[in-house]
C-alpha positions as CSV (number, residue, x, y, z in Angstrom):
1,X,-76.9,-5.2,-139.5
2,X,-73.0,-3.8,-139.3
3,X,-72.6,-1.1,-135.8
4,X,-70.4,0.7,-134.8
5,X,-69.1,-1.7,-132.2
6,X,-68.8,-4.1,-135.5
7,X,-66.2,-1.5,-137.5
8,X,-64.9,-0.6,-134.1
9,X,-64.0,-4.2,-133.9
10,X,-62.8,-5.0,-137.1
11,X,-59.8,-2.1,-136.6
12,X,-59.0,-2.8,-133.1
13,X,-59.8,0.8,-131.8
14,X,-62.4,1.9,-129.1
15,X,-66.1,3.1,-130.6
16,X,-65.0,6.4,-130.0
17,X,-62.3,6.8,-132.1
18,X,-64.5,5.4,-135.5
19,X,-67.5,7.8,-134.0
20,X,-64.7,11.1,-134.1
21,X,-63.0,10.1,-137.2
22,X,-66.8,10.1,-138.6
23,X,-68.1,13.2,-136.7
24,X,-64.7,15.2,-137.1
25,X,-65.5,16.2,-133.5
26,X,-61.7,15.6,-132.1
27,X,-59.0,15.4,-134.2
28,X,-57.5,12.0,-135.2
29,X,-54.6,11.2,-137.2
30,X,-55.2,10.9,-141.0
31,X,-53.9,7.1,-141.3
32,X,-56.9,6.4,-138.7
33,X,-59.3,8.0,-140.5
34,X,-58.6,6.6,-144.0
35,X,-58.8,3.0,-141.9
36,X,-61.9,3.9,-140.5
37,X,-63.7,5.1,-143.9
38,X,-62.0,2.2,-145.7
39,X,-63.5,-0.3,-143.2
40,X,-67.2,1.1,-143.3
41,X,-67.0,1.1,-146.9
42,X,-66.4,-3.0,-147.0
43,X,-68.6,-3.6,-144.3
44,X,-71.4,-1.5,-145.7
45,X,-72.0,0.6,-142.8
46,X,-74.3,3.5,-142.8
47,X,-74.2,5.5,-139.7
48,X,-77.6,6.8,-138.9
49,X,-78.8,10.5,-139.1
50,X,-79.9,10.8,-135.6
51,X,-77.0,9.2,-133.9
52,X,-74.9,11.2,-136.5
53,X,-77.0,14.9,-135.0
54,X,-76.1,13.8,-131.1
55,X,-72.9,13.4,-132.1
56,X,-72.0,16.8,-134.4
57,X,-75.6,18.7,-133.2
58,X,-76.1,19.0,-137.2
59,X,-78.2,17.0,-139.4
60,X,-76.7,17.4,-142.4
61,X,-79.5,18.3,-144.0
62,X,-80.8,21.6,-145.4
63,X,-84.8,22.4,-145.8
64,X,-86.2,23.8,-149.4
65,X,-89.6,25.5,-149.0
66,X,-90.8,25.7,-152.2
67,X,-94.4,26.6,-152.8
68,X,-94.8,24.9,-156.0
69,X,-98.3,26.9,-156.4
70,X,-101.1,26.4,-158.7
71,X,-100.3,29.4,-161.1
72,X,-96.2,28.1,-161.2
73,X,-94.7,27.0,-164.5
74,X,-93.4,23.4,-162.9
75,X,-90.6,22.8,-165.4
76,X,-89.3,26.3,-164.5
77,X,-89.9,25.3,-160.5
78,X,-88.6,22.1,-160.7
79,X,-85.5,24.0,-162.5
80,X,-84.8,25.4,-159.5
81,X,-85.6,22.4,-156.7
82,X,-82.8,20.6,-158.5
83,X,-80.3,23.3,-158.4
84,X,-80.5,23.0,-154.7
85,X,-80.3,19.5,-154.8
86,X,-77.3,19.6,-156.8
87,X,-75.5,22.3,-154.9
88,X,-76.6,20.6,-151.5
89,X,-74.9,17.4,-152.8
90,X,-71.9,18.9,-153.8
91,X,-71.5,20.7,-150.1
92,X,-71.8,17.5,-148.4
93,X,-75.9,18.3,-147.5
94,X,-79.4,16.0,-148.1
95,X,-82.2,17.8,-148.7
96,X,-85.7,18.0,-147.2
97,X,-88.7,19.2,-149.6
98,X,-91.4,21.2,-148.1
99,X,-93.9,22.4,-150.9
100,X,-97.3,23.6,-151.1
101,X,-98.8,25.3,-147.9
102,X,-97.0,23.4,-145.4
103,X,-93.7,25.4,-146.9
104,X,-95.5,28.7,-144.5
105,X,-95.9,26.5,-141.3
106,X,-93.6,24.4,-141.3
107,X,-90.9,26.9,-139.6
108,X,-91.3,26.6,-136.5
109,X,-91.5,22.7,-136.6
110,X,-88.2,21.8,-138.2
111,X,-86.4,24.4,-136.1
112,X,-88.0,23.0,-132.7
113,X,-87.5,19.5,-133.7
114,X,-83.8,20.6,-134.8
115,X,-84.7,18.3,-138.0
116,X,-82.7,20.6,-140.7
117,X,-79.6,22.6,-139.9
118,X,-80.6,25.7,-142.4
119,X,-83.3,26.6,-145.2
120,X,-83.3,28.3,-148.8
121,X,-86.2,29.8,-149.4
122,X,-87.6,30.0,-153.2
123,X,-90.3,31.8,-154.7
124,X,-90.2,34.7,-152.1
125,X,-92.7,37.5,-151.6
126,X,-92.4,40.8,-150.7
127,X,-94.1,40.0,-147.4
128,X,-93.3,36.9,-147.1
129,X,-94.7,35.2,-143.9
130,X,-92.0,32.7,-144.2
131,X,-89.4,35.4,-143.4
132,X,-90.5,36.4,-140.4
133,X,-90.8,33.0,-139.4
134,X,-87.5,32.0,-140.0
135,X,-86.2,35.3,-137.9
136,X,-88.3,34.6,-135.3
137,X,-86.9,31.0,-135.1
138,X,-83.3,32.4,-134.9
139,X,-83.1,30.1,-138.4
140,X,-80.4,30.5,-140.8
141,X,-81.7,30.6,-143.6
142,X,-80.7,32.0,-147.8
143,X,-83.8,33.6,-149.4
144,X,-83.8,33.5,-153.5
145,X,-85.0,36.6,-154.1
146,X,-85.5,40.1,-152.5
147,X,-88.0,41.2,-149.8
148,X,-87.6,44.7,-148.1
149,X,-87.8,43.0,-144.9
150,X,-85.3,40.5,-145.1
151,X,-83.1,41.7,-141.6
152,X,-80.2,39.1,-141.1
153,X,-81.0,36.8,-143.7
154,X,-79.1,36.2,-146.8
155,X,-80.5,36.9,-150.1
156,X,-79.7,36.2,-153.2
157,X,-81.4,37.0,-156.8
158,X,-80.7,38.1,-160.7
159,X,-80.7,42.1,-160.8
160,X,-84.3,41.7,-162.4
161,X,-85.0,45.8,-163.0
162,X,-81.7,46.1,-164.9
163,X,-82.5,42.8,-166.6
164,X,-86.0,44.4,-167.4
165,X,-83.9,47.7,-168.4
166,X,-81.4,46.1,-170.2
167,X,-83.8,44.2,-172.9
168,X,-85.6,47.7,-173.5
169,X,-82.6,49.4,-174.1
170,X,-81.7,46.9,-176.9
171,X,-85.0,47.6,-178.8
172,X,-84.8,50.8,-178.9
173,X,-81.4,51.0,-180.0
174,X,-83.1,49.2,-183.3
175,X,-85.6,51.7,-183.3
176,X,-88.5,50.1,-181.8
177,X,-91.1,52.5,-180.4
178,X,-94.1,50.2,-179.7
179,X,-93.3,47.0,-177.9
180,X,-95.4,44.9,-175.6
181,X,-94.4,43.1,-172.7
182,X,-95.8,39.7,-171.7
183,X,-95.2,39.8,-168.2
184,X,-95.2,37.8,-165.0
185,X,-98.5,36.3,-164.3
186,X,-101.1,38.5,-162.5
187,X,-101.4,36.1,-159.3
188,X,-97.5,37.2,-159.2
189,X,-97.9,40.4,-158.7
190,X,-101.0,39.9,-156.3
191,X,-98.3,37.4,-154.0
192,X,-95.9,40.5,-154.1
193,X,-93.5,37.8,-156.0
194,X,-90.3,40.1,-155.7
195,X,-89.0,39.3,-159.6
196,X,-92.0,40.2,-161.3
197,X,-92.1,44.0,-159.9
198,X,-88.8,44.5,-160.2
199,X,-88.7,43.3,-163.6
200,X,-92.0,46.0,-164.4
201,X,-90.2,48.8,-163.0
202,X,-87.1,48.0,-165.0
203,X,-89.0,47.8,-167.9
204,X,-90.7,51.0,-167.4
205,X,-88.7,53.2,-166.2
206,X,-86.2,52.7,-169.4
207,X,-89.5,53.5,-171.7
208,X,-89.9,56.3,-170.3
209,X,-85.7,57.5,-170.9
210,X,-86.1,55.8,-174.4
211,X,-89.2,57.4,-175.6
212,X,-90.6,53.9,-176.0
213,X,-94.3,53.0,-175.1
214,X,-94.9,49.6,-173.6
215,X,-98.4,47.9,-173.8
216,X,-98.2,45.5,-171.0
217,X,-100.4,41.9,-170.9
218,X,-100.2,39.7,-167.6
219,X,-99.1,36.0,-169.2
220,X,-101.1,33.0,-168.0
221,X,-100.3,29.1,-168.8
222,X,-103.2,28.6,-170.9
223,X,-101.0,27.9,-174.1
224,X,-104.2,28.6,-176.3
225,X,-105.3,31.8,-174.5
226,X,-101.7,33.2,-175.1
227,X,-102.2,33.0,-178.7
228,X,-105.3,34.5,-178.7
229,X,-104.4,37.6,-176.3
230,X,-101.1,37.6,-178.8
231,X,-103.4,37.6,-181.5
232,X,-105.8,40.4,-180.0
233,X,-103.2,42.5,-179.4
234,X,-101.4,42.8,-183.1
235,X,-105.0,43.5,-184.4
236,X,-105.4,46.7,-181.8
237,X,-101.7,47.4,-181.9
238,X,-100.5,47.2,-185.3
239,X,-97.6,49.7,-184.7
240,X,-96.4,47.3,-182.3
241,X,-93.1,46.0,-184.0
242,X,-91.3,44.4,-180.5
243,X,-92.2,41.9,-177.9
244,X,-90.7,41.4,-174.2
245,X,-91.2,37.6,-172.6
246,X,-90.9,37.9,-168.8
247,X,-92.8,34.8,-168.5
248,X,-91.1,31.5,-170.0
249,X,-94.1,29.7,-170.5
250,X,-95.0,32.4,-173.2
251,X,-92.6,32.0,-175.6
252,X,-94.0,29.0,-178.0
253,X,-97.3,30.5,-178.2
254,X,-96.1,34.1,-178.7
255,X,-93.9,32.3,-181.8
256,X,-97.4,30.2,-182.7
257,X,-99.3,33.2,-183.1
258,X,-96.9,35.2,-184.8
259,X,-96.6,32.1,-187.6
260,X,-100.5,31.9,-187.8
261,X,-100.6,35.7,-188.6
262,X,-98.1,35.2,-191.6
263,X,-95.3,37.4,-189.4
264,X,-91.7,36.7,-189.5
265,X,-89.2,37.2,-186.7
266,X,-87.3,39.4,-186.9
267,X,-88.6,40.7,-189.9
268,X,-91.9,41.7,-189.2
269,X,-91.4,41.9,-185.2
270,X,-88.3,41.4,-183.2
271,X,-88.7,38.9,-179.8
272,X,-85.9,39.2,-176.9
273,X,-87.2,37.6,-173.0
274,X,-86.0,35.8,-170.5
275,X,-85.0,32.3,-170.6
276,X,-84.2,29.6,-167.9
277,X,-81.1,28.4,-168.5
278,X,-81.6,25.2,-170.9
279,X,-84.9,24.9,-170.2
280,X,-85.9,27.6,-172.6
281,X,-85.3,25.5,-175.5
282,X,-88.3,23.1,-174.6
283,X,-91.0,26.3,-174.8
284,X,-89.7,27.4,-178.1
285,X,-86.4,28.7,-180.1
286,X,-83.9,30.8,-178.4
287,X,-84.7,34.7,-177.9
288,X,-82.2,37.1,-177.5
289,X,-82.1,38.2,-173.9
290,X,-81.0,37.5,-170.9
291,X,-81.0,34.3,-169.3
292,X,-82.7,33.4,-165.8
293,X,-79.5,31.2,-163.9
294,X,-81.3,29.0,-161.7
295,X,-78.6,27.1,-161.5
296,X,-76.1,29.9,-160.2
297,X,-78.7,31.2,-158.2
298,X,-79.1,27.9,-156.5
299,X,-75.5,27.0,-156.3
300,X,-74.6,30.5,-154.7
301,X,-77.9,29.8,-152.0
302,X,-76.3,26.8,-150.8
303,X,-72.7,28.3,-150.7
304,X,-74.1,31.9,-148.7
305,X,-76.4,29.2,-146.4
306,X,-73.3,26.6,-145.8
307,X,-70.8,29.3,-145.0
308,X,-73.4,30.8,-142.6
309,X,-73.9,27.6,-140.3
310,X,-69.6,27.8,-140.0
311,X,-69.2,31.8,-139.8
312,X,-73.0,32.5,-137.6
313,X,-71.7,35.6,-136.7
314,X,-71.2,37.2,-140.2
315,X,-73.1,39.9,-141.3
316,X,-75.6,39.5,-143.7
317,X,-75.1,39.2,-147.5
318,X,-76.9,40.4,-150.3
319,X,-75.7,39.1,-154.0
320,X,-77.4,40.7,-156.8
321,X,-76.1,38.8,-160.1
322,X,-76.0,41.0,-163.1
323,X,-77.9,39.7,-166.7
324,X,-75.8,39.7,-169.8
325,X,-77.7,40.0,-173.0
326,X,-77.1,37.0,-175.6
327,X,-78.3,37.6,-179.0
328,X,-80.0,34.5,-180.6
329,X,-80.7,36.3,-184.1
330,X,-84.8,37.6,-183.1
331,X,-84.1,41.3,-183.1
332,X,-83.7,43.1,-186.1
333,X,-84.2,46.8,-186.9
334,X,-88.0,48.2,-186.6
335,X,-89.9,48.1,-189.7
336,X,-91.4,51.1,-189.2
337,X,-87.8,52.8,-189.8
C-alpha cells in the first residue's frame, strides 16, 4: 500500500513538504503542489482521514441529523439528504448520516470525539432538543428551518407563512370563498415541526383579510384514506370550490378523488400547493403554487455552515427565501361566480 514516505520518495522532497502541499498548512510553491497531486494521483494514494485531522484539526466531514421519522414522506426526506450531499461535495466535504433517534444523542459524541467538523440540522422543531445540544457543544452548526431558540446558530428555511399567504391570496383573487386546506400532518404539528405552523398561520391570517373561510384536514400518507377524507369533505362542503396542498404526499389522491367524483380541475375546483422541486411530478400533475427548494435550501446550509468553520467569529445568519407563485393551469375562476 503507497505512504507518504513512498510519494515523498518518488519527488525527491522531505514527507513534510507532500504532507503541507496536502494539508495547505504552510505555504508551498504552486509548481510543488501540482508535482505532489500529480504524483498521488499515479501512485493511487489516498491519504487517510485521521492522519489528514492531526494534520489540519478538521475532518472534512460535515454531520446530517436527519430524523427520517415514521410519519415522514421518504421521497420528500431523501429530497433533502441528497441536497446536502451534493452541496457537501461541491465544498470539498463527506458527509456522515445520523437518522432516526440517534440524530438527538448523538451531539455530544461527534463533538467529543472531534469526528465531524460542523452539522446541518433537518426537520427542526420548535423545541428542538438537538439545538440546545449543539450550543451546548460550542458546535457549529446550520439548522433548516426556524426555532425561536436558535441563539448563535444559523438558520435557514423558505418564508413558509408568506408562502401559506401567498397561495390564499391567489384564490381569492378568482373569487374563491370556500377552500380547504390539506395540511401538514398532525404528528407535525404535535413535534412543533417549524414549517407546518408557519405555513397555518400564513394561511389564516390571509382568510381572515380576504374574507375567505378555510376548512382545514390534517393530511396522512394513507393514499386511500386521503381519498376518502377528500371524498367526505366535498359531500359536507359542497360550496367548497378551492383546495390548498401543504402536504406533497396529498396531491395524487386529492386528483384521484376529484376524478372518481366526476369533478374537473379547474373547472369544477381549482388546486394550487406546494411542491418539492421535481419531485412533485411523481405524486401527481403540476399545481400551481409555490415550490418547496430543497435543493437551495440545502446548497445555502452547506455554504452558511462552510463559511462559519473559516469566519467562527461571525454573527449569526438568518436567510428566509421568499416563494414565487408558478401557475401550472389548476386555478380557474370560482364557479360559484
Amino acid at each position: 500500500m503507497v505512504n507518504i514516505s513512498d510519494v515523498a520518495q518518488r519527488l525527491g522532497v522531505s514527507r513534510s513538504t507532500v504532507s503541507y502541499a496536502l494539508s495547505g498548512k504552510r505555504p508551498i510553491s504552486e509548481e510543488t503542489k501540482e508535482r505532489v497531486h500529480a504524483a498521488i494521483r499515479e501512485m493511487d494514494f489516498w491519504p487517510s482521514a485521521a492522519g489528514r485531522a492531526l494534520a489540519t484539526a478538521s475532518t472534512q466531514i460535515l454531520a446530517v441529523l436527519a430524523p427520517m421519522a415514521a410519519n415522514a414522506t421518504p421521497e420528500v426526506a431523501l429530497q433533502f439528504v441528497n441536497g446536502v450531499v451534493q452541496a457537501s461535495r461541491a465544498c470539498g466535504y463527506d458527509v456522515l448520516l445520523v437518522t432516526g433517534d440517534e440524530s438527538f444523542r448523538s451531539v455530544q459524541r461527534l463533538v467529543r470525539a472531534k469526528q465531524v467538523d460542523g452539522f446541518i440540522v433537518l426537520d427542526v422543531e420548535e423545541h428542538d432538543p438537538r439545538t440546545k445540544a449543539l450550543q451546548d457543544a460550542g458546535a457549529v452548526a446550520t439548522l433548516v428551518g426556524m426555532p425561536p431558540e436558535a441563539g448563535d446558530l444559523d438558520r435557514v428555511d423558505v418564508d413558509w407563512g408568506e408562502a401559506g399567504a401567498l397561495l390564499i391570496a391567489e384564490l381569492a383573487k378568482l373569487g374563491h370563498r370556500s377552500i380547504c386546506l390539506l395540511g401538514a400532518p398532525e404528528a407535525a404539528h404535535k413535534l412543533g415541526m417549524t414549517y407546518a405552523a408557519r405555513f397555518r398561520n400564513g394561511v389564516r391570517d390571509a382568510a381572515d383579510s380576504s374574507d375567505v373561510r378555510v376548512v382545514e384536514v390534517a393530511a396522512v400518507n394513507d393514499f386511500f384514506e386521503t381519498v376518502r377524507t377528500v371524498e367526505s369533505l366535498m359531500a359536507r362542503h359542497p360550496e367548497m370550490t378551492a383546495f390548498v396542498v401543504q402536504h406533497e404526499a396529498a396531491t395524487a389522491p386529492l386528483f384521484s378523488a376529484l376524478s372518481n367524483a366526476g369533478a374537473q380541475v379547474p373547472l369544477d375546483y381549482s388546486v394550487v400547493g406546494v411542491s418539492i422541486d421535481k419531485l412533485g411530478l411523481n405524486f401527481a400533475p403540476p399545481v400551481s403554487g409555490v415550490r418547496n427548494p430543497s435543493s437551495e435550501m440545502t446548497r445555502a446550509a452547506v455554504e452558511m455552515l462552510v463559511d462559519r468553520l473559516q469566519h467562527p467569529a461571525r454573527d449569526a445568519q438568518t436567510l428566509l427565501l421568499r416563494p414565487e407563485y408558478a401557475d401550472h393551469g389548476t386555478t380557474a375562476p370560482s364557479r360559484t361566480t
